[in-house]
mmCIF file of C-alpha atoms in Angstrom:
data_model
loop_
_atom_site.group_PDB
_atom_site.id
_atom_site.type_symbol
_atom_site.label_atom_id
_atom_site.label_comp_id
_atom_site.label_asym_id
_atom_site.label_seq_id
_atom_site.Cartn_x
_atom_site.Cartn_y
_atom_site.Cartn_z
ATOM 1 C CA MET A 17 78.222 129.595 137.334
ATOM 2 C CA SER A 18 80.712 128.734 134.636
ATOM 3 C CA GLU A 19 79.687 126.445 131.794
ATOM 4 C CA PRO A 20 81.101 122.906 131.871
ATOM 5 C CA ALA A 21 83.707 121.903 129.374
ATOM 6 C CA PRO A 22 82.212 120.267 126.279
ATOM 7 C CA LEU A 23 82.374 116.510 126.152
ATOM 8 C CA SER A 24 82.995 114.297 123.169
ATOM 9 C CA THR A 25 80.220 112.050 121.935
ATOM 10 C CA ALA A 26 81.960 108.981 123.257
ATOM 11 C CA SER A 27 82.520 110.558 126.670
ATOM 12 C CA SER A 28 78.892 111.623 126.959
ATOM 13 C CA ALA A 29 77.691 108.147 126.059
ATOM 14 C CA GLY A 30 79.966 106.577 128.632
ATOM 15 C CA SER A 31 78.831 108.973 131.380
ATOM 16 C CA SER A 32 75.182 108.159 130.856
ATOM 17 C CA GLY A 33 75.739 104.391 131.222
ATOM 18 C CA ALA A 34 76.091 102.306 134.351
ATOM 19 C CA GLY A 35 78.965 103.226 136.555
ATOM 20 C CA GLY A 36 79.244 106.703 135.141
ATOM 21 C CA GLY A 37 79.135 108.538 138.448
ATOM 22 C CA ALA A 38 80.241 112.107 138.916
ATOM 23 C CA GLY A 39 83.510 111.089 140.519
ATOM 24 C CA ALA A 40 84.413 108.438 137.942
ATOM 25 C CA PRO A 41 86.919 109.408 135.249
ATOM 26 C CA SER A 42 85.608 109.793 131.741
ATOM 27 C CA PRO A 43 86.189 106.689 129.622
ATOM 28 C CA LEU A 44 88.473 106.796 126.647
ATOM 29 C CA PRO A 45 86.871 107.722 123.321
ATOM 30 C CA LEU A 46 85.528 104.768 121.395
ATOM 31 C CA VAL A 47 87.250 105.937 118.214
ATOM 32 C CA PRO A 48 90.789 107.258 118.715
ATOM 33 C CA GLU A 49 91.709 110.510 117.090
ATOM 34 C CA PRO A 50 93.603 110.092 113.834
ATOM 35 C CA PHE A 51 97.357 110.324 114.108
ATOM 36 C CA LEU A 52 98.640 113.535 112.611
ATOM 37 C CA ALA A 53 102.208 113.206 111.425
ATOM 38 C CA PRO A 54 104.380 116.274 111.921
ATOM 39 C CA PRO A 55 105.023 118.340 108.820
ATOM 40 C CA PRO A 56 108.184 117.446 106.925
ATOM 41 C CA PRO A 57 111.284 119.498 107.670
ATOM 42 C CA GLY A 58 111.753 122.601 105.593
ATOM 43 C CA LEU A 59 114.643 121.424 103.458
ATOM 44 C CA LEU A 60 113.132 117.977 102.899
ATOM 45 C CA HIS A 61 109.934 119.688 101.767
ATOM 46 C CA ILE A 62 111.949 121.727 99.276
ATOM 47 C CA LEU A 63 113.876 118.705 98.028
ATOM 48 C CA MET A 64 110.641 116.805 97.469
ATOM 49 C CA SER A 65 109.248 119.833 95.640
ATOM 50 C CA SER A 66 112.314 119.903 93.407
ATOM 51 C CA ASP A 67 111.909 116.219 92.541
ATOM 52 C CA LYS A 68 108.252 116.842 91.703
ATOM 53 C CA CYS A 69 109.272 119.750 89.488
ATOM 54 C CA GLN A 70 111.729 117.421 87.802
ATOM 55 C CA GLU A 71 109.073 114.781 87.147
ATOM 56 C CA LEU A 72 106.724 117.373 85.678
ATOM 57 C CA MET A 73 109.446 118.702 83.417
ATOM 58 C CA TRP A 74 110.207 115.147 82.279
ATOM 59 C CA SER A 75 106.641 114.160 81.435
ATOM 60 C CA ALA A 76 104.888 117.378 80.426
ATOM 61 C CA LYS A 77 107.580 119.262 78.531
ATOM 62 C CA GLN A 78 109.754 116.281 77.491
ATOM 63 C CA LEU A 79 112.655 118.471 78.643
ATOM 64 C CA GLN A 80 112.481 120.240 75.245
ATOM 65 C CA LEU A 81 115.527 118.345 74.005
ATOM 66 C CA GLN A 82 114.422 117.940 70.429
ATOM 67 C CA GLY A 83 115.480 121.513 69.626
ATOM 68 C CA ASP A 84 119.056 121.000 70.810
ATOM 69 C CA PRO A 85 121.243 119.016 68.391
ATOM 70 C CA THR A 86 123.694 118.076 71.146
ATOM 71 C CA LEU A 87 121.067 116.616 73.476
ATOM 72 C CA LEU A 88 119.070 113.816 71.932
ATOM 73 C CA ARG A 89 115.821 112.408 73.234
ATOM 74 C CA PRO A 90 115.412 108.652 73.786
ATOM 75 C CA PRO A 91 112.214 106.786 72.944
ATOM 76 C CA PRO A 92 109.258 107.458 75.273
ATOM 77 C CA ASN A 93 109.411 103.941 76.711
ATOM 78 C CA ALA A 94 113.098 104.163 77.620
ATOM 79 C CA PHE A 95 112.377 103.760 81.323
ATOM 80 C CA GLY A 96 109.246 101.677 81.033
ATOM 81 C CA ALA A 97 110.560 98.223 80.136
ATOM 82 C CA PRO A 98 113.314 96.235 81.885
ATOM 83 C CA LEU A 99 115.438 95.931 78.760
ATOM 84 C CA ALA A 100 119.152 95.869 78.122
ATOM 85 C CA PRO A 101 119.677 99.120 76.200
ATOM 86 C CA THR A 102 122.010 99.646 73.296
ATOM 87 C CA TRP A 103 124.955 102.020 73.454
ATOM 88 C CA GLU A 104 123.058 104.475 71.274
ATOM 89 C CA LEU A 105 120.073 104.513 73.599
ATOM 90 C CA LEU A 106 122.272 104.779 76.686
ATOM 91 C CA GLN A 107 124.182 107.727 75.211
ATOM 92 C CA GLU A 108 120.990 109.557 74.276
ATOM 93 C CA THR A 109 119.432 108.879 77.667
ATOM 94 C CA SER A 110 122.590 110.015 79.460
ATOM 95 C CA ALA A 111 122.354 113.372 77.711
ATOM 96 C CA ARG A 112 118.747 113.630 78.746
ATOM 97 C CA LEU A 113 119.563 112.730 82.349
ATOM 98 C CA LEU A 114 122.304 115.355 82.462
ATOM 99 C CA PHE A 115 119.801 117.965 81.374
ATOM 100 C CA MET A 116 117.414 116.577 83.973
ATOM 101 C CA ALA A 117 120.035 116.948 86.712
ATOM 102 C CA VAL A 118 120.544 120.583 85.774
ATOM 103 C CA ARG A 119 116.788 121.128 85.880
ATOM 104 C CA TRP A 120 116.699 119.575 89.345
ATOM 105 C CA VAL A 121 119.252 122.113 90.502
ATOM 106 C CA ARG A 122 117.231 124.932 88.920
ATOM 107 C CA CYS A 123 114.176 123.829 90.907
ATOM 108 C CA LEU A 124 116.079 123.845 94.203
ATOM 109 C CA ALA A 125 115.207 127.047 96.064
ATOM 110 C CA PRO A 126 118.109 127.058 98.598
ATOM 111 C CA PHE A 127 120.555 126.707 95.711
ATOM 112 C CA GLN A 128 119.068 129.740 93.982
ATOM 113 C CA ALA A 129 119.629 131.780 97.148
ATOM 114 C CA LEU A 130 123.403 131.372 96.840
ATOM 115 C CA ALA A 131 125.600 133.777 94.914
ATOM 116 C CA ALA A 132 125.429 133.227 91.152
ATOM 117 C CA ALA A 133 129.150 132.496 90.922
ATOM 118 C CA ASP A 134 128.918 129.966 93.747
ATOM 119 C CA GLN A 135 126.034 128.224 92.000
ATOM 120 C CA LEU A 136 128.190 127.561 88.948
ATOM 121 C CA VAL A 137 131.144 126.471 91.085
ATOM 122 C CA LEU A 138 129.009 123.909 92.892
ATOM 123 C CA LEU A 139 127.354 122.679 89.709
ATOM 124 C CA ARG A 140 130.631 122.258 87.828
ATOM 125 C CA ALA A 141 132.129 120.378 90.776
ATOM 126 C CA ALA A 142 129.140 118.107 91.455
ATOM 127 C CA TRP A 143 127.682 117.437 88.004
ATOM 128 C CA LYS A 144 129.231 113.969 87.687
ATOM 129 C CA ASP A 145 127.954 112.763 91.066
ATOM 130 C CA LEU A 146 124.520 114.269 90.412
ATOM 131 C CA PHE A 147 124.382 112.602 87.024
ATOM 132 C CA LEU A 148 125.329 109.206 88.442
ATOM 133 C CA LEU A 149 122.598 109.503 91.073
ATOM 134 C CA HIS A 150 120.095 110.352 88.350
ATOM 135 C CA LEU A 151 121.340 107.462 86.240
ATOM 136 C CA ALA A 152 120.974 105.035 89.141
ATOM 137 C CA GLN A 153 117.546 106.413 90.037
ATOM 138 C CA TRP A 154 115.944 106.552 86.611
ATOM 139 C CA SER A 155 117.583 103.554 84.946
ATOM 140 C CA ALA A 156 116.639 101.100 87.696
ATOM 141 C CA PRO A 157 114.482 99.008 85.302
ATOM 142 C CA TRP A 158 117.459 98.578 82.998
ATOM 143 C CA ASP A 159 120.163 95.966 83.275
ATOM 144 C CA LEU A 160 123.301 97.897 82.376
ATOM 145 C CA ALA A 161 125.770 95.313 83.670
ATOM 146 C CA PRO A 162 126.180 93.430 80.359
ATOM 147 C CA LEU A 163 126.684 96.686 78.501
ATOM 148 C CA LEU A 164 129.285 98.031 80.935
ATOM 149 C CA ALA A 165 131.090 94.696 81.081
ATOM 150 C CA ALA A 166 131.334 94.372 77.300
ATOM 151 C CA PRO A 167 134.646 95.039 75.501
ATOM 152 C CA ALA A 168 133.019 98.011 73.763
ATOM 153 C CA ALA A 169 132.786 99.809 77.106
ATOM 154 C CA ARG A 170 136.469 99.287 77.853
ATOM 155 C CA ALA A 171 137.381 100.431 74.337
ATOM 156 C CA ARG A 172 135.772 103.810 75.012
ATOM 157 C CA LEU A 173 138.227 104.518 77.825
ATOM 158 C CA PRO A 174 141.973 105.165 77.518
ATOM 159 C CA PRO A 175 144.500 102.456 78.437
ATOM 160 C CA ASP A 176 144.496 103.546 82.045
ATOM 161 C CA PRO A 177 144.900 101.080 84.934
ATOM 162 C CA LEU A 178 142.086 102.870 86.752
ATOM 163 C CA ALA A 179 139.615 102.433 83.898
ATOM 164 C CA ASP A 180 138.844 98.800 84.711
ATOM 165 C CA LEU A 181 138.335 99.696 88.353
ATOM 166 C CA GLU A 182 136.005 102.539 87.417
ATOM 167 C CA LEU A 183 133.858 100.281 85.240
ATOM 168 C CA ASN A 184 133.541 97.845 88.127
ATOM 169 C CA THR A 185 132.732 100.677 90.515
ATOM 170 C CA LEU A 186 130.045 101.990 88.200
ATOM 171 C CA GLN A 187 128.410 98.565 87.994
ATOM 172 C CA GLU A 188 128.609 98.256 91.777
ATOM 173 C CA ILE A 189 126.922 101.636 92.239
ATOM 174 C CA LEU A 190 123.999 100.674 90.021
ATOM 175 C CA CYS A 191 123.690 97.252 91.645
ATOM 176 C CA ARG A 192 123.736 98.590 95.210
ATOM 177 C CA PHE A 193 121.266 101.314 94.274
ATOM 178 C CA ARG A 194 118.814 98.715 92.974
ATOM 179 C CA GLN A 195 119.276 96.632 96.116
ATOM 180 C CA ILE A 196 118.619 99.517 98.509
ATOM 181 C CA ALA A 197 115.929 101.082 96.280
ATOM 182 C CA PRO A 198 115.997 104.619 97.762
ATOM 183 C CA ASP A 199 112.692 106.444 97.610
ATOM 184 C CA GLY A 200 112.236 109.951 96.231
ATOM 185 C CA SER A 201 112.944 111.699 99.535
ATOM 186 C CA GLU A 202 116.148 109.745 100.070
ATOM 187 C CA CYS A 203 117.296 110.460 96.523
ATOM 188 C CA GLY A 204 116.629 114.163 97.023
ATOM 189 C CA CYS A 205 118.687 114.248 100.215
ATOM 190 C CA MET A 206 121.553 112.344 98.612
ATOM 191 C CA LYS A 207 121.600 114.744 95.673
ATOM 192 C CA ALA A 208 121.678 117.691 98.067
ATOM 193 C CA ILE A 209 124.570 116.173 100.014
ATOM 194 C CA VAL A 210 126.717 115.839 96.887
ATOM 195 C CA LEU A 211 125.641 119.238 95.532
ATOM 196 C CA PHE A 212 126.291 121.255 98.694
ATOM 197 C CA SER A 213 129.859 120.065 99.074
ATOM 198 C CA PRO A 214 132.680 122.577 99.678
ATOM 199 C CA VAL A 215 135.357 120.034 98.662
ATOM 200 C CA PHE A 216 136.648 120.503 95.123
ATOM 201 C CA CYS A 217 139.451 119.484 92.845
ATOM 202 C CA PRO A 218 142.594 121.654 92.975
ATOM 203 C CA ASP A 219 141.818 123.263 89.617
ATOM 204 C CA THR A 220 138.288 124.272 90.623
ATOM 205 C CA PRO A 221 137.865 127.821 91.934
ATOM 206 C CA GLY A 222 136.597 128.060 95.478
ATOM 207 C CA LEU A 223 133.396 129.462 96.891
ATOM 208 C CA SER A 224 132.953 133.048 97.949
ATOM 209 C CA GLU A 225 130.849 131.877 100.913
ATOM 210 C CA THR A 226 131.392 128.394 102.299
ATOM 211 C CA GLN A 227 129.316 128.632 105.482
ATOM 212 C CA PRO A 228 125.864 128.541 103.799
ATOM 213 C CA VAL A 229 126.957 125.596 101.668
ATOM 214 C CA GLU A 230 128.278 123.654 104.648
ATOM 215 C CA MET A 231 125.086 124.386 106.584
ATOM 216 C CA LEU A 232 122.904 123.111 103.741
ATOM 217 C CA GLN A 233 124.954 119.939 103.436
ATOM 218 C CA ASP A 234 124.696 119.340 107.187
ATOM 219 C CA GLN A 235 120.946 119.882 107.020
ATOM 220 C CA ALA A 236 120.547 117.443 104.147
ATOM 221 C CA GLN A 237 122.522 114.762 105.959
ATOM 222 C CA CYS A 238 120.639 115.248 109.232
ATOM 223 C CA ILE A 239 117.278 115.230 107.460
ATOM 224 C CA LEU A 240 118.204 112.023 105.669
ATOM 225 C CA ALA A 241 119.156 110.398 108.980
ATOM 226 C CA ASP A 242 115.901 111.472 110.664
ATOM 227 C CA TYR A 243 113.793 110.463 107.677
ATOM 228 C CA VAL A 244 115.338 106.998 107.367
ATOM 229 C CA ARG A 245 115.060 106.365 111.107
ATOM 230 C CA THR A 246 111.349 107.228 111.210
ATOM 231 C CA ARG A 247 110.343 105.841 107.818
ATOM 232 C CA TYR A 248 112.350 102.603 107.809
ATOM 233 C CA THR A 249 112.253 101.571 111.455
ATOM 234 C CA ARG A 250 113.166 97.954 110.684
ATOM 235 C CA GLN A 251 116.249 98.826 108.645
ATOM 236 C CA PRO A 252 118.768 100.179 111.170
ATOM 237 C CA THR A 253 121.648 100.050 108.677
ATOM 238 C CA ARG A 254 119.827 101.780 105.816
ATOM 239 C CA PHE A 255 121.173 105.276 106.520
ATOM 240 C CA GLY A 256 124.754 104.036 106.588
ATOM 241 C CA ARG A 257 124.271 102.069 103.378
ATOM 242 C CA LEU A 258 122.958 105.174 101.636
ATOM 243 C CA LEU A 259 125.893 107.289 102.774
ATOM 244 C CA LEU A 260 128.366 104.629 101.653
ATOM 245 C CA LEU A 261 127.123 105.067 98.097
ATOM 246 C CA LEU A 262 128.462 108.624 97.936
ATOM 247 C CA PRO A 263 132.219 107.862 98.149
ATOM 248 C CA SER A 264 131.712 105.377 95.314
ATOM 249 C CA LEU A 265 130.401 108.206 93.141
ATOM 250 C CA ARG A 266 133.557 110.215 93.733
ATOM 251 C CA ALA A 267 135.717 107.207 92.844
ATOM 252 C CA VAL A 268 134.677 107.510 89.185
ATOM 253 C CA ARG A 269 136.408 110.331 87.321
ATOM 254 C CA ALA A 270 134.378 112.880 85.399
ATOM 255 C CA ARG A 271 136.487 112.375 82.280
ATOM 256 C CA SER A 272 135.717 108.661 82.287
ATOM 257 C CA ILE A 273 131.979 109.378 82.413
ATOM 258 C CA GLU A 274 132.354 111.831 79.529
ATOM 259 C CA LEU A 275 134.174 109.301 77.355
ATOM 260 C CA LEU A 276 131.879 106.451 78.283
ATOM 261 C CA LEU A 277 128.436 108.064 78.136
ATOM 262 C CA PHE A 278 128.677 111.460 76.396
ATOM 263 C CA ARG A 279 131.231 111.083 73.602
ATOM 264 C CA ASP A 280 128.627 110.249 70.940
ATOM 265 C CA THR A 281 126.313 113.147 71.817
ATOM 266 C CA VAL A 282 128.633 116.042 72.706
ATOM 267 C CA GLY A 283 131.863 114.963 71.040
ATOM 268 C CA ASP A 284 135.119 116.085 72.599
ATOM 269 C CA VAL A 285 133.528 119.045 74.380
ATOM 270 C CA SER A 286 133.878 118.846 78.135
ATOM 271 C CA VAL A 287 130.581 118.588 79.967
ATOM 272 C CA ALA A 288 131.788 121.206 82.427
ATOM 273 C CA THR A 289 131.993 123.751 79.605
ATOM 274 C CA LEU A 290 128.385 123.024 78.637
ATOM 275 C CA LEU A 291 126.985 123.463 82.119
ATOM 276 C CA HIS A 292 126.955 127.261 82.026
ATOM 277 C CA ASP A 293 124.783 127.370 78.911
ATOM 278 C CA MET A 294 122.593 124.526 80.124
ATOM 279 C CA TYR A 295 122.110 126.187 83.495
ATOM 280 C CA ARG A 296 121.259 129.561 81.975
ATOM 281 C CA MET A 297 119.133 128.101 79.194
ATOM 282 C CA GLN A 298 115.865 128.641 81.045
ATOM 283 C CA PRO A 299 114.863 130.653 84.113
ATOM 284 C CA ALA A 300 114.197 128.817 87.322
ATOM 285 C CA PRO A 301 110.601 127.560 87.334
ATOM 286 C CA THR A 302 108.153 129.069 89.793
ATOM 287 C CA PRO A 303 106.707 126.362 92.062
ATOM 288 C CA ALA A 304 102.977 126.115 92.595
ATOM 289 C CA PHE A 305 103.520 126.741 96.284
ATOM 290 C CA HIS A 306 106.148 128.483 98.343
ATOM 291 C CA PRO A 307 108.092 125.975 100.447
ATOM 292 C CA PRO A 308 109.235 127.036 103.895
ATOM 293 C CA PRO A 309 112.786 128.324 104.184
ATOM 294 C CA ALA A 310 115.515 126.004 105.367
ATOM 295 C CA GLN A 311 115.806 125.974 109.135
ATOM 296 C CA PRO A 312 119.016 125.878 111.165
ATOM 297 C CA THR A 313 120.691 122.512 111.245
ATOM 298 C CA SER A 314 120.029 121.981 114.935
ATOM 299 C CA GLU A 315 116.283 121.868 114.318
ATOM 300 C CA HIS A 316 116.618 118.916 111.941
ATOM 301 C CA CYS A 317 119.219 116.827 113.718
ATOM 302 C CA SER A 318 117.831 114.644 116.426
ATOM 303 C CA SER A 319 119.701 114.455 119.657
ATOM 304 C CA PRO A 320 121.628 111.198 120.096
#
């Protein structure tokens, strides 16, 4: 005779009470089993790991900027107090955030799997958008509007009709970012979307392999959509609002960002020319764990 299936404690207690006949169904457990959320998608897991690597580099190693005369380090409390920074502090912090953006890329495992030449092509094309996302993310406690609206900001830019529009766009980006307040996972996905973009300026050399880049961008966008839908169930427009931030980033020219936020720290040197040395300055850090490889896009996108 086969052994009966084991019963839970709650089921056994219910069977021994009144009405617990042999033909009656077992009552529900008194204490429901804890809900186990599914593991995060592969690429989201990697993006979160890269952000954690970035935070550790920021706090533990201070990004090692004090040894580089072109990249200055702001005071330790730069992001702690909701103050209106000076131009000097903003310039120094911008240099630090640029280095931080490069470190984020170095921590990103799918990016390291691409051809070395393609890595530099993507980084040179996306550095401005990545930097602006980092600026919006890490300078949230600051009120930069008075600084960007001051005549000193306009004086840093050439007499170009687009300069006024770009200053307004930059203020709008920071304001909308503070209003939406993206969390770390959303920021990671947005950075991946702008990094894995096969669209470049005419003077930028193309990629040797576009399919892996397009696949990674599709994955990042699908993961962001799934994450926002499950995490922010009462904000049906949140995903669209996040995506609408990205065209605003592209509306600001890289040269304008260089003149506005990097002129005092790097001089007339183009940031794009510094990226190669910054990217090769240190080897990619080894994470404490091995994140799962990125899965095909279809596994991350939910069916409509």
